[in-house]
PDB file of C-alpha atoms in Angstrom:
ATOM      1  CA  MET A   1      -0.020   0.078   0.049  1.00  0.00           C
ATOM      2  CA  PRO A   2       1.481   3.471  -0.974  1.00  0.00           C
ATOM      3  CA  ARG A   3       2.951   5.459   1.960  1.00  0.00           C
ATOM      4  CA  PRO A   4       1.330   8.972   2.334  1.00  0.00           C
ATOM      5  CA  LEU A   5       3.741  11.767   1.453  1.00  0.00           C
ATOM      6  CA  LEU A   6       3.899  15.349   2.799  1.00  0.00           C
ATOM      7  CA  ILE A   7       5.855  17.953   0.708  1.00  0.00           C
ATOM      8  CA  VAL A   8       7.182  21.026   2.696  1.00  0.00           C
ATOM      9  CA  GLY A   9       6.726  24.042   0.531  1.00  0.00           C
ATOM     10  CA  ALA A  10       4.158  24.821  -2.067  1.00  0.00           C
ATOM     11  CA  GLY A  11       6.075  26.712  -4.657  1.00  0.00           C
ATOM     12  CA  GLY A  12       7.618  25.735  -7.990  1.00  0.00           C
ATOM     13  CA  PHE A  13      10.063  23.196  -6.907  1.00  0.00           C
ATOM     14  CA  ALA A  14       7.434  21.592  -4.671  1.00  0.00           C
ATOM     15  CA  ARG A  15       4.904  21.222  -7.509  1.00  0.00           C
ATOM     16  CA  GLU A  16       7.643  19.841  -9.756  1.00  0.00           C
ATOM     17  CA  THR A  17       8.378  17.309  -6.889  1.00  0.00           C
ATOM     18  CA  ALA A  18       4.627  16.479  -6.708  1.00  0.00           C
ATOM     19  CA  ASP A  19       4.524  15.754 -10.459  1.00  0.00           C
ATOM     20  CA  ALA A  20       7.528  13.266  -9.863  1.00  0.00           C
ATOM     21  CA  VAL A  21       5.764  11.564  -7.027  1.00  0.00           C
ATOM     22  CA  ARG A  22       2.733  10.898  -9.230  1.00  0.00           C
ATOM     23  CA  ALA A  23       4.960   9.220 -11.535  1.00  0.00           C
ATOM     24  CA  VAL A  24       6.667   6.795  -9.089  1.00  0.00           C
ATOM     25  CA  ASP A  25       5.402   3.806  -7.305  1.00  0.00           C
ATOM     26  CA  GLY A  26       5.342   3.665  -3.383  1.00  0.00           C
ATOM     27  CA  TYR A  27       3.984   7.100  -2.381  1.00  0.00           C
ATOM     28  CA  GLU A  28       0.679   8.765  -2.323  1.00  0.00           C
ATOM     29  CA  LEU A  29       0.409  12.627  -2.123  1.00  0.00           C
ATOM     30  CA  ALA A  30      -1.258  13.598   1.067  1.00  0.00           C
ATOM     31  CA  GLY A  31      -0.605  17.415   0.722  1.00  0.00           C
ATOM     32  CA  PHE A  32       1.665  20.342   0.991  1.00  0.00           C
ATOM     33  CA  VAL A  33       2.649  22.090   4.258  1.00  0.00           C
ATOM     34  CA  ASP A  34       3.720  25.594   4.077  1.00  0.00           C
ATOM     35  CA  ASP A  35       4.175  28.511   6.648  1.00  0.00           C
ATOM     36  CA  ASP A  36       2.454  31.060   4.643  1.00  0.00           C
ATOM     37  CA  PRO A  37      -1.033  31.240   6.300  1.00  0.00           C
ATOM     38  CA  ARG A  38      -2.545  32.631   2.905  1.00  0.00           C
ATOM     39  CA  MET A  39      -1.886  29.134   1.421  1.00  0.00           C
ATOM     40  CA  HIS A  40      -3.573  27.130   4.131  1.00  0.00           C
ATOM     41  CA  GLY A  41      -6.755  25.455   2.926  1.00  0.00           C
ATOM     42  CA  ARG A  42      -6.082  26.045  -0.889  1.00  0.00           C
ATOM     43  CA  ASN A  43      -5.399  23.472  -3.522  1.00  0.00           C
ATOM     44  CA  VAL A  44      -2.203  23.693  -5.517  1.00  0.00           C
ATOM     45  CA  GLY A  45      -2.362  21.663  -8.624  1.00  0.00           C
ATOM     46  CA  GLY A  46      -5.054  19.559  -6.980  1.00  0.00           C
ATOM     47  CA  VAL A  47      -3.148  18.923  -3.908  1.00  0.00           C
ATOM     48  CA  PRO A  48      -4.245  20.481  -0.493  1.00  0.00           C
ATOM     49  CA  VAL A  49      -2.195  22.788   1.524  1.00  0.00           C
ATOM     50  CA  LEU A  50      -2.839  21.186   4.893  1.00  0.00           C
ATOM     51  CA  GLY A  51      -1.222  23.952   7.294  1.00  0.00           C
ATOM     52  CA  PRO A  52       2.139  25.103   8.464  1.00  0.00           C
ATOM     53  CA  VAL A  53       5.338  23.102   8.188  1.00  0.00           C
ATOM     54  CA  ASP A  54       5.122  21.912  11.846  1.00  0.00           C
ATOM     55  CA  ALA A  55       1.920  19.976  10.785  1.00  0.00           C
ATOM     56  CA  VAL A  56       4.189  17.064   9.638  1.00  0.00           C
ATOM     57  CA  HIS A  57       4.340  16.028  13.299  1.00  0.00           C
ATOM     58  CA  ASP A  58       0.626  15.450  13.193  1.00  0.00           C
ATOM     59  CA  ARG A  59       1.128  12.631  10.543  1.00  0.00           C
ATOM     60  CA  PRO A  60       3.724  10.379  11.952  1.00  0.00           C
ATOM     61  CA  ASP A  61       2.860   7.808   9.421  1.00  0.00           C
ATOM     62  CA  ALA A  62       3.747   9.994   6.436  1.00  0.00           C
ATOM     63  CA  ALA A  63       6.945  10.332   4.598  1.00  0.00           C
ATOM     64  CA  VAL A  64       8.302  13.867   4.172  1.00  0.00           C
ATOM     65  CA  VAL A  65      10.329  15.703   1.463  1.00  0.00           C
ATOM     66  CA  VAL A  66      11.478  19.261   1.976  1.00  0.00           C
ATOM     67  CA  CYS A  67      11.063  21.171  -1.395  1.00  0.00           C
ATOM     68  CA  VAL A  68      12.170  24.922  -0.738  1.00  0.00           C
ATOM     69  CA  GLY A  69      15.173  26.917  -1.457  1.00  0.00           C
ATOM     70  CA  ARG A  70      15.074  29.895  -4.017  1.00  0.00           C
ATOM     71  CA  PRO A  71      18.547  31.193  -4.876  1.00  0.00           C
ATOM     72  CA  ASP A  72      17.942  34.178  -2.554  1.00  0.00           C
ATOM     73  CA  ALA A  73      17.170  31.772   0.268  1.00  0.00           C
ATOM     74  CA  TYR A  74      19.023  28.710  -0.473  1.00  0.00           C
ATOM     75  CA  THR A  75      19.745  27.918   3.029  1.00  0.00           C
ATOM     76  CA  ALA A  76      16.102  27.253   3.780  1.00  0.00           C
ATOM     77  CA  ARG A  77      16.035  23.574   3.321  1.00  0.00           C
ATOM     78  CA  ARG A  78      18.670  23.057   6.005  1.00  0.00           C
ATOM     79  CA  ALA A  79      16.885  25.289   8.280  1.00  0.00           C
ATOM     80  CA  ILE A  80      13.644  23.468   8.015  1.00  0.00           C
ATOM     81  CA  VAL A  81      15.288  20.016   8.351  1.00  0.00           C
ATOM     82  CA  GLU A  82      17.041  21.193  11.563  1.00  0.00           C
ATOM     83  CA  ARG A  83      13.868  22.755  12.842  1.00  0.00           C
ATOM     84  CA  LEU A  84      11.797  19.601  12.317  1.00  0.00           C
ATOM     85  CA  ARG A  85      14.311  17.233  13.740  1.00  0.00           C
ATOM     86  CA  LEU A  86      12.674  14.217  12.167  1.00  0.00           C
ATOM     87  CA  PRO A  87      14.559  10.653  11.907  1.00  0.00           C
ATOM     88  CA  ALA A  88      16.152  10.006   8.538  1.00  0.00           C
ATOM     89  CA  ASP A  89      13.619   7.172   7.781  1.00  0.00           C
ATOM     90  CA  ARG A  90      10.934   9.893   7.683  1.00  0.00           C
ATOM     91  CA  TYR A  91      12.457  11.374   4.584  1.00  0.00           C
ATOM     92  CA  ALA A  92      11.403  10.228   1.150  1.00  0.00           C
ATOM     93  CA  THR A  93      13.993   9.997  -1.641  1.00  0.00           C
ATOM     94  CA  ILE A  94      12.357  10.917  -4.962  1.00  0.00           C
ATOM     95  CA  VAL A  95      13.719   9.893  -8.252  1.00  0.00           C
ATOM     96  CA  HIS A  96      11.646  10.651 -11.348  1.00  0.00           C
ATOM     97  CA  PRO A  97      11.286   7.612 -13.539  1.00  0.00           C
ATOM     98  CA  ALA A  98      12.823   9.590 -16.455  1.00  0.00           C
ATOM     99  CA  ALA A  99      15.958   9.947 -14.689  1.00  0.00           C
ATOM    100  CA  SER A 100      18.965   7.599 -15.335  1.00  0.00           C
ATOM    101  CA  VAL A 101      20.819   6.539 -12.165  1.00  0.00           C
ATOM    102  CA  GLY A 102      23.894   4.137 -12.565  1.00  0.00           C
ATOM    103  CA  SER A 103      24.004   0.965 -10.551  1.00  0.00           C
ATOM    104  CA  THR A 104      27.034   2.195  -8.583  1.00  0.00           C
ATOM    105  CA  CYS A 105      25.471   5.530  -7.699  1.00  0.00           C
ATOM    106  CA  SER A 106      23.971   6.411  -4.265  1.00  0.00           C
ATOM    107  CA  ILE A 107      21.428   9.036  -3.356  1.00  0.00           C
ATOM    108  CA  GLY A 108      20.673  10.333   0.385  1.00  0.00           C
ATOM    109  CA  ALA A 109      17.470  10.595   2.171  1.00  0.00           C
ATOM    110  CA  GLY A 110      15.246  13.484   1.343  1.00  0.00           C
ATOM    111  CA  SER A 111      16.884  14.123  -2.112  1.00  0.00           C
ATOM    112  CA  VAL A 112      14.838  14.898  -5.201  1.00  0.00           C
ATOM    113  CA  LEU A 113      16.007  14.018  -8.757  1.00  0.00           C
ATOM    114  CA  LEU A 114      13.656  15.499 -11.467  1.00  0.00           C
ATOM    115  CA  ALA A 115      13.092  14.182 -15.081  1.00  0.00           C
ATOM    116  CA  GLN A 116      16.127  13.800 -17.448  1.00  0.00           C
ATOM    117  CA  VAL A 117      18.749  13.789 -14.720  1.00  0.00           C
ATOM    118  CA  VAL A 118      21.723  11.504 -15.479  1.00  0.00           C
ATOM    119  CA  LEU A 119      24.092   9.979 -12.868  1.00  0.00           C
ATOM    120  CA  THR A 120      26.672   7.851 -14.550  1.00  0.00           C
ATOM    121  CA  ALA A 121      28.959   5.814 -12.406  1.00  0.00           C
ATOM    122  CA  ASP A 122      30.049   5.946  -8.726  1.00  0.00           C
ATOM    123  CA  VAL A 123      28.305   9.258  -8.076  1.00  0.00           C
ATOM    124  CA  THR A 124      27.340  10.092  -4.497  1.00  0.00           C
ATOM    125  CA  VAL A 125      24.463  12.524  -3.890  1.00  0.00           C
ATOM    126  CA  GLY A 126      23.965  13.432  -0.178  1.00  0.00           C
ATOM    127  CA  ALA A 127      20.828  14.128   1.787  1.00  0.00           C
ATOM    128  CA  HIS A 128      18.229  16.760   0.922  1.00  0.00           C
ATOM    129  CA  VAL A 129      19.723  17.661  -2.350  1.00  0.00           C
ATOM    130  CA  ALA A 130      17.706  19.256  -5.097  1.00  0.00           C
ATOM    131  CA  VAL A 131      18.602  18.074  -8.569  1.00  0.00           C
ATOM    132  CA  MET A 132      16.668  19.951 -11.303  1.00  0.00           C
ATOM    133  CA  PRO A 133      15.841  18.596 -14.840  1.00  0.00           C
ATOM    134  CA  GLN A 134      18.608  17.743 -17.290  1.00  0.00           C
ATOM    135  CA  VAL A 135      21.558  17.774 -14.785  1.00  0.00           C
ATOM    136  CA  VAL A 136      24.394  15.435 -15.700  1.00  0.00           C
ATOM    137  CA  LEU A 137      26.705  14.154 -13.024  1.00  0.00           C
ATOM    138  CA  THR A 138      29.586  12.089 -14.390  1.00  0.00           C
ATOM    139  CA  HIS A 139      31.780   9.535 -12.769  1.00  0.00           C
ATOM    140  CA  ASP A 140      32.964   9.966  -9.235  1.00  0.00           C
ATOM    141  CA  VAL A 141      31.010  13.206  -8.584  1.00  0.00           C
ATOM    142  CA  ARG A 142      30.187  13.957  -4.995  1.00  0.00           C
ATOM    143  CA  VAL A 143      27.381  16.260  -3.925  1.00  0.00           C
ATOM    144  CA  GLY A 144      27.109  17.338  -0.248  1.00  0.00           C
ATOM    145  CA  ASP A 145      23.937  17.574   1.728  1.00  0.00           C
ATOM    146  CA  PHE A 146      21.547  20.322   1.108  1.00  0.00           C
ATOM    147  CA  ALA A 147      23.113  21.377  -2.228  1.00  0.00           C
ATOM    148  CA  THR A 148      21.102  22.630  -5.223  1.00  0.00           C
ATOM    149  CA  LEU A 149      21.884  21.824  -8.757  1.00  0.00           C
ATOM    150  CA  ALA A 150      19.717  23.901 -11.048  1.00  0.00           C
ATOM    151  CA  SER A 151      18.422  22.864 -14.617  1.00  0.00           C
ATOM    152  CA  GLY A 152      21.038  21.962 -17.165  1.00  0.00           C
ATOM    153  CA  VAL A 153      24.136  21.771 -14.775  1.00  0.00           C
ATOM    154  CA  ARG A 154      27.157  19.667 -16.136  1.00  0.00           C
ATOM    155  CA  LEU A 155      29.622  18.449 -13.618  1.00  0.00           C
ATOM    156  CA  GLY A 156      32.942  16.707 -15.054  1.00  0.00           C
ATOM    157  CA  GLY A 157      34.334  13.606 -13.478  1.00  0.00           C
ATOM    158  CA  GLY A 158      35.365  13.860  -9.832  1.00  0.00           C
ATOM    159  CA  VAL A 159      33.796  17.203  -9.103  1.00  0.00           C
ATOM    160  CA  GLN A 160      33.097  17.865  -5.525  1.00  0.00           C
ATOM    161  CA  VAL A 161      30.117  20.170  -4.548  1.00  0.00           C
ATOM    162  CA  GLY A 162      30.095  21.117  -0.884  1.00  0.00           C
ATOM    163  CA  THR A 163      27.393  21.125   1.707  1.00  0.00           C
ATOM    164  CA  GLY A 164      24.599  23.683   0.871  1.00  0.00           C
ATOM    165  CA  ALA A 165      26.289  24.980  -2.323  1.00  0.00           C
ATOM    166  CA  TYR A 166      23.941  26.482  -4.983  1.00  0.00           C
ATOM    167  CA  VAL A 167      24.950  25.793  -8.689  1.00  0.00           C
ATOM    168  CA  ALA A 168      22.615  27.829 -10.977  1.00  0.00           C
ATOM    169  CA  SER A 169      21.186  26.920 -14.401  1.00  0.00           C
ATOM    170  CA  GLY A 170      23.471  25.924 -17.199  1.00  0.00           C
ATOM    171  CA  VAL A 171      26.746  25.811 -15.205  1.00  0.00           C
ATOM    172  CA  SER A 172      29.467  23.575 -16.475  1.00  0.00           C
ATOM    173  CA  VAL A 173      32.305  22.533 -14.133  1.00  0.00           C
ATOM    174  CA  ARG A 174      35.583  21.197 -15.301  1.00  0.00           C
ATOM    175  CA  GLU A 175      36.623  17.688 -14.040  1.00  0.00           C
ATOM    176  CA  GLY A 176      38.246  17.554 -10.575  1.00  0.00           C
ATOM    177  CA  ARG A 177      37.263  21.004  -9.373  1.00  0.00           C
ATOM    178  CA  ARG A 178      35.560  21.794  -5.963  1.00  0.00           C
ATOM    179  CA  ILE A 179      32.790  24.120  -5.196  1.00  0.00           C
ATOM    180  CA  GLY A 180      33.062  25.035  -1.548  1.00  0.00           C
ATOM    181  CA  PRO A 181      30.211  24.679   1.076  1.00  0.00           C
ATOM    182  CA  TRP A 182      27.474  27.318   0.827  1.00  0.00           C
ATOM    183  CA  ALA A 183      29.210  28.832  -2.254  1.00  0.00           C
ATOM    184  CA  MET A 184      27.161  29.941  -5.218  1.00  0.00           C
ATOM    185  CA  VAL A 185      27.824  29.763  -8.995  1.00  0.00           C
ATOM    186  CA  GLY A 186      25.820  32.076 -11.247  1.00  0.00           C
ATOM    187  CA  MET A 187      23.768  31.085 -14.190  1.00  0.00           C
ATOM    188  CA  GLY A 188      25.668  29.853 -17.397  1.00  0.00           C
ATOM    189  CA  SER A 189      29.207  30.046 -15.749  1.00  0.00           C
ATOM    190  CA  LEU A 190      32.138  27.878 -16.948  1.00  0.00           C
ATOM    191  CA  VAL A 191      34.062  26.783 -13.726  1.00  0.00           C
ATOM    192  CA  THR A 192      37.669  26.007 -14.399  1.00  0.00           C
ATOM    193  CA  ARG A 193      39.139  26.624 -10.823  1.00  0.00           C
ATOM    194  CA  ASP A 194      38.034  25.734  -7.329  1.00  0.00           C
ATOM    195  CA  VAL A 195      35.261  27.941  -5.901  1.00  0.00           C
ATOM    196  CA  PRO A 196      35.868  28.845  -2.217  1.00  0.00           C
ATOM    197  CA  ALA A 197      33.231  28.436   0.429  1.00  0.00           C
ATOM    198  CA  GLU A 198      30.516  31.109   0.900  1.00  0.00           C
ATOM    199  CA  ARG A 199      31.615  33.029  -2.328  1.00  0.00           C
ATOM    200  CA  LEU A 200      29.624  33.968  -5.385  1.00  0.00           C
ATOM    201  CA  TRP A 201      31.394  33.262  -8.746  1.00  0.00           C
ATOM    202  CA  PHE A 202      30.143  34.055 -12.167  1.00  0.00           C
ATOM    203  CA  GLY A 203      31.350  34.169 -15.763  1.00  0.00           C
ATOM    204  CA  ALA A 204      33.183  32.231 -18.410  1.00  0.00           C
ATOM    205  CA  PRO A 205      35.590  31.423 -17.022  1.00  0.00           C
ATOM    206  CA  ALA A 206      33.974  31.925 -13.634  1.00  0.00           C
ATOM    207  CA  ARG A 207      35.586  34.514 -11.405  1.00  0.00           C
ATOM    208  CA  ASP A 208      34.999  35.793  -7.922  1.00  0.00           C
ATOM    209  CA  VAL A 209      32.146  38.351  -7.503  1.00  0.00           C
ATOM    210  CA  ARG A 210      31.474  38.774  -3.851  1.00  0.00           C
ATOM    211  CA  ARG A 211      30.349  36.941  -0.800  1.00  0.00           C
ATOM    212  CA  ALA A 212      27.370  34.729  -1.475  1.00  0.00           C
ATOM    213  CA  PRO A 213      23.989  35.952  -0.053  1.00  0.00           C
ATOM    214  CA  LEU A 214      24.001  34.028   3.148  1.00  0.00           C
ATOM    215  CA  PRO A 215      22.089  34.799   6.395  1.00  0.00           C
ATOM    216  CA  TRP A 216      25.137  34.352   8.897  1.00  0.00           C
ATOM    217  CA  PRO A 217      28.175  36.719   9.262  1.00  0.00           C
ATOM    218  CA  ALA A 218      31.384  36.341   7.307  1.00  0.00           C
ATOM    219  CA  ALA A 219      33.140  33.924   9.530  1.00  0.00           C
ATOM    220  CA  ARG A 220      34.376  30.349   9.423  1.00  0.00           C
ATOM    221  CA  HIS A 221      31.425  28.063   9.085  1.00  0.00           C
ATOM    222  CA  PRO A 222      31.494  24.440  10.295  1.00  0.00           C
ATOM    223  CA  ASP A 223      31.127  23.146   6.843  1.00  0.00           C
ATOM    224  CA  HIS A 224      34.108  25.167   5.188  1.00  0.00           C
ATOM    225  CA  ASP A 225      36.698  22.444   5.176  1.00  0.00           C
ATOM    226  CA  LEU A 226      36.477  20.928   1.564  1.00  0.00           C
ATOM    227  CA  GLY A 227      38.484  18.032   2.772  1.00  0.00           C
ATOM    228  CA  HIS A 228      35.911  16.811   5.277  1.00  0.00           C
ATOM    229  CA  ASP A 229      33.000  14.508   4.656  1.00  0.00           C
ATOM    230  CA  ASP A 230      30.357  16.854   3.547  1.00  0.00           C
ATOM    231  CA  ARG A 231      27.596  14.389   4.205  1.00  0.00           C
ATOM    232  CA  SER A 232      28.317  14.519   7.793  1.00  0.00           C
ATOM    233  CA  ALA A 233      28.091  18.230   8.411  1.00  0.00           C
ATOM    234  CA  ASP A 234      27.600  19.488  11.777  1.00  0.00           C
ATOM    235  CA  ARG A 235      23.868  19.954  12.007  1.00  0.00           C
ATOM    236  CA  SER A 236      23.875  20.778  15.664  1.00  0.00           C
ATOM    237  CA  ALA A 237      25.292  24.242  15.346  1.00  0.00           C
ATOM    238  CA  GLU A 238      22.439  26.126  17.112  1.00  0.00           C
ATOM    239  CA  HIS A 239      23.892  29.597  16.066  1.00  0.00           C
ATOM    240  CA  THR A 240      23.657  28.636  12.377  1.00  0.00           C
ATOM    241  CA  THR A 241      20.208  27.517  12.595  1.00  0.00           C
ATOM    242  CA  GLN A 242      19.181  30.600  14.524  1.00  0.00           C
ATOM    243  CA  HIS A 243      20.647  32.918  11.828  1.00  0.00           C
ATOM    244  CA  ILE A 244      19.049  31.001   9.001  1.00  0.00           C
ATOM    245  CA  THR A 245      15.534  30.913  10.638  1.00  0.00           C
ATOM    246  CA  GLU A 246      15.704  34.563  11.378  1.00  0.00           C
ATOM    247  CA  HIS A 247      16.812  35.324   7.843  1.00  0.00           C
ATOM    248  CA  ILE A 248      13.856  33.335   6.245  1.00  0.00           C
ATOM    249  CA  THR A 249      11.357  34.824   8.696  1.00  0.00           C
ATOM    250  CA  GLU A 250      12.456  38.347   7.552  1.00  0.00           C
ATOM    251  CA  HIS A 251      11.731  37.405   3.898  1.00  0.00           C
ATOM    252  CA  ILE A 252      15.439  38.105   2.874  1.00  0.00           C
ATOM    253  CA  THR A 253      16.948  41.555   3.346  1.00  0.00           C
ATOM    254  CA  GLU A 254      19.531  41.096   0.621  1.00  0.00           C
ATOM    255  CA  PRO A 255      18.173  40.661  -2.837  1.00  0.00           C
ATOM    256  CA  ALA A 256      19.749  38.008  -4.994  1.00  0.00           C
ATOM    257  CA  PRO A 257      21.830  39.214  -8.009  1.00  0.00           C
ATOM    258  CA  SER A 258      20.386  38.726 -11.493  1.00  0.00           C
ATOM    259  CA  VAL A 259      23.243  36.289 -12.267  1.00  0.00           C
ATOM    260  CA  LEU A 260      21.777  33.487 -10.075  1.00  0.00           C
ATOM    261  CA  GLY A 261      19.057  32.434 -12.458  1.00  0.00           C
ATOM    262  CA  ALA A 262      16.111  32.390  -9.904  1.00  0.00           C
ATOM    263  CA  ARG A 263      13.697  29.598  -9.925  1.00  0.00           C
ATOM    264  CA  PRO A 264      10.478  30.122  -7.967  1.00  0.00           C
TER     265      PRO A 264
END
C-alpha cells in the first residue's frame, strides 16, 4: 500500500516534485505544508495545503520531503530540516522515472532528482539535495547535503560540490574541481578553478564576484573544510540554525543578483 507523503513548501520546486511523486510507485500525495497562512486550505495543482510546516508532526505515518530553497534563500532547506528534527527514515527520496541513475550511484534521504537527470558511475548525492531537470553528474562526482543543482548543470568527473552550495542553471564545471560549502555559482558560468566556500562566482571562465547572499556573518562556518565529509556536516550548530531561521522569517533583506538564474 502506498505510503502517504507530505511535501514541505508549495512553490515551483514543490509542484515539480509532486509531479515526480505521481510518476513513481510507493507514495501517495497527502498534501503540501507551508508556513504562509494565505496558502492554508487552498489546493495547489489539485493537492491541498494542509497547514504550517510543523503539521508534519501530526502525521507520523507520512513520509516527508522538503522542497524549498530559492537562490535568494538557498539555506532554507537545511533550516527546516534542523527545525523539524525528524529521523532519517521519515524522509522520502524521490527519483523521477525519466532520470537515469547508474547501478554504482547512491542518493541520500530527502533528495529529489527530477526528469532527465543523469548519474553515470560512482556518483554520490547527499541528503536533501535538489537536482533539477537535465542535470548530468559524471563519474565520481560527490554532492554534499543540502546542495542545489539547477536545470542543465554539467559536472565533470570527480567534481565535489560542498554542503549547501547552489549551482545555478546551465553551469558547467571542469573535471576534478571543487565548489565550496554554501558557495554559489551564477547562471551559465564555466568553472575551471576551485570555488571557495561562501563565495559567489560568475562568468566564463567563472571569477569571484563577492560573498554569497548568506544569512550568517562572514566567519568560518563548520562546513568550510572541503576535505571533510560533506555528508556528515555538523547539524547541531545552534547559532547557524538561528541565523538561518531569522533570515527566512524576515523574507530576505539582501536581494539575489540577477546572475543567479532564480527559480520560484
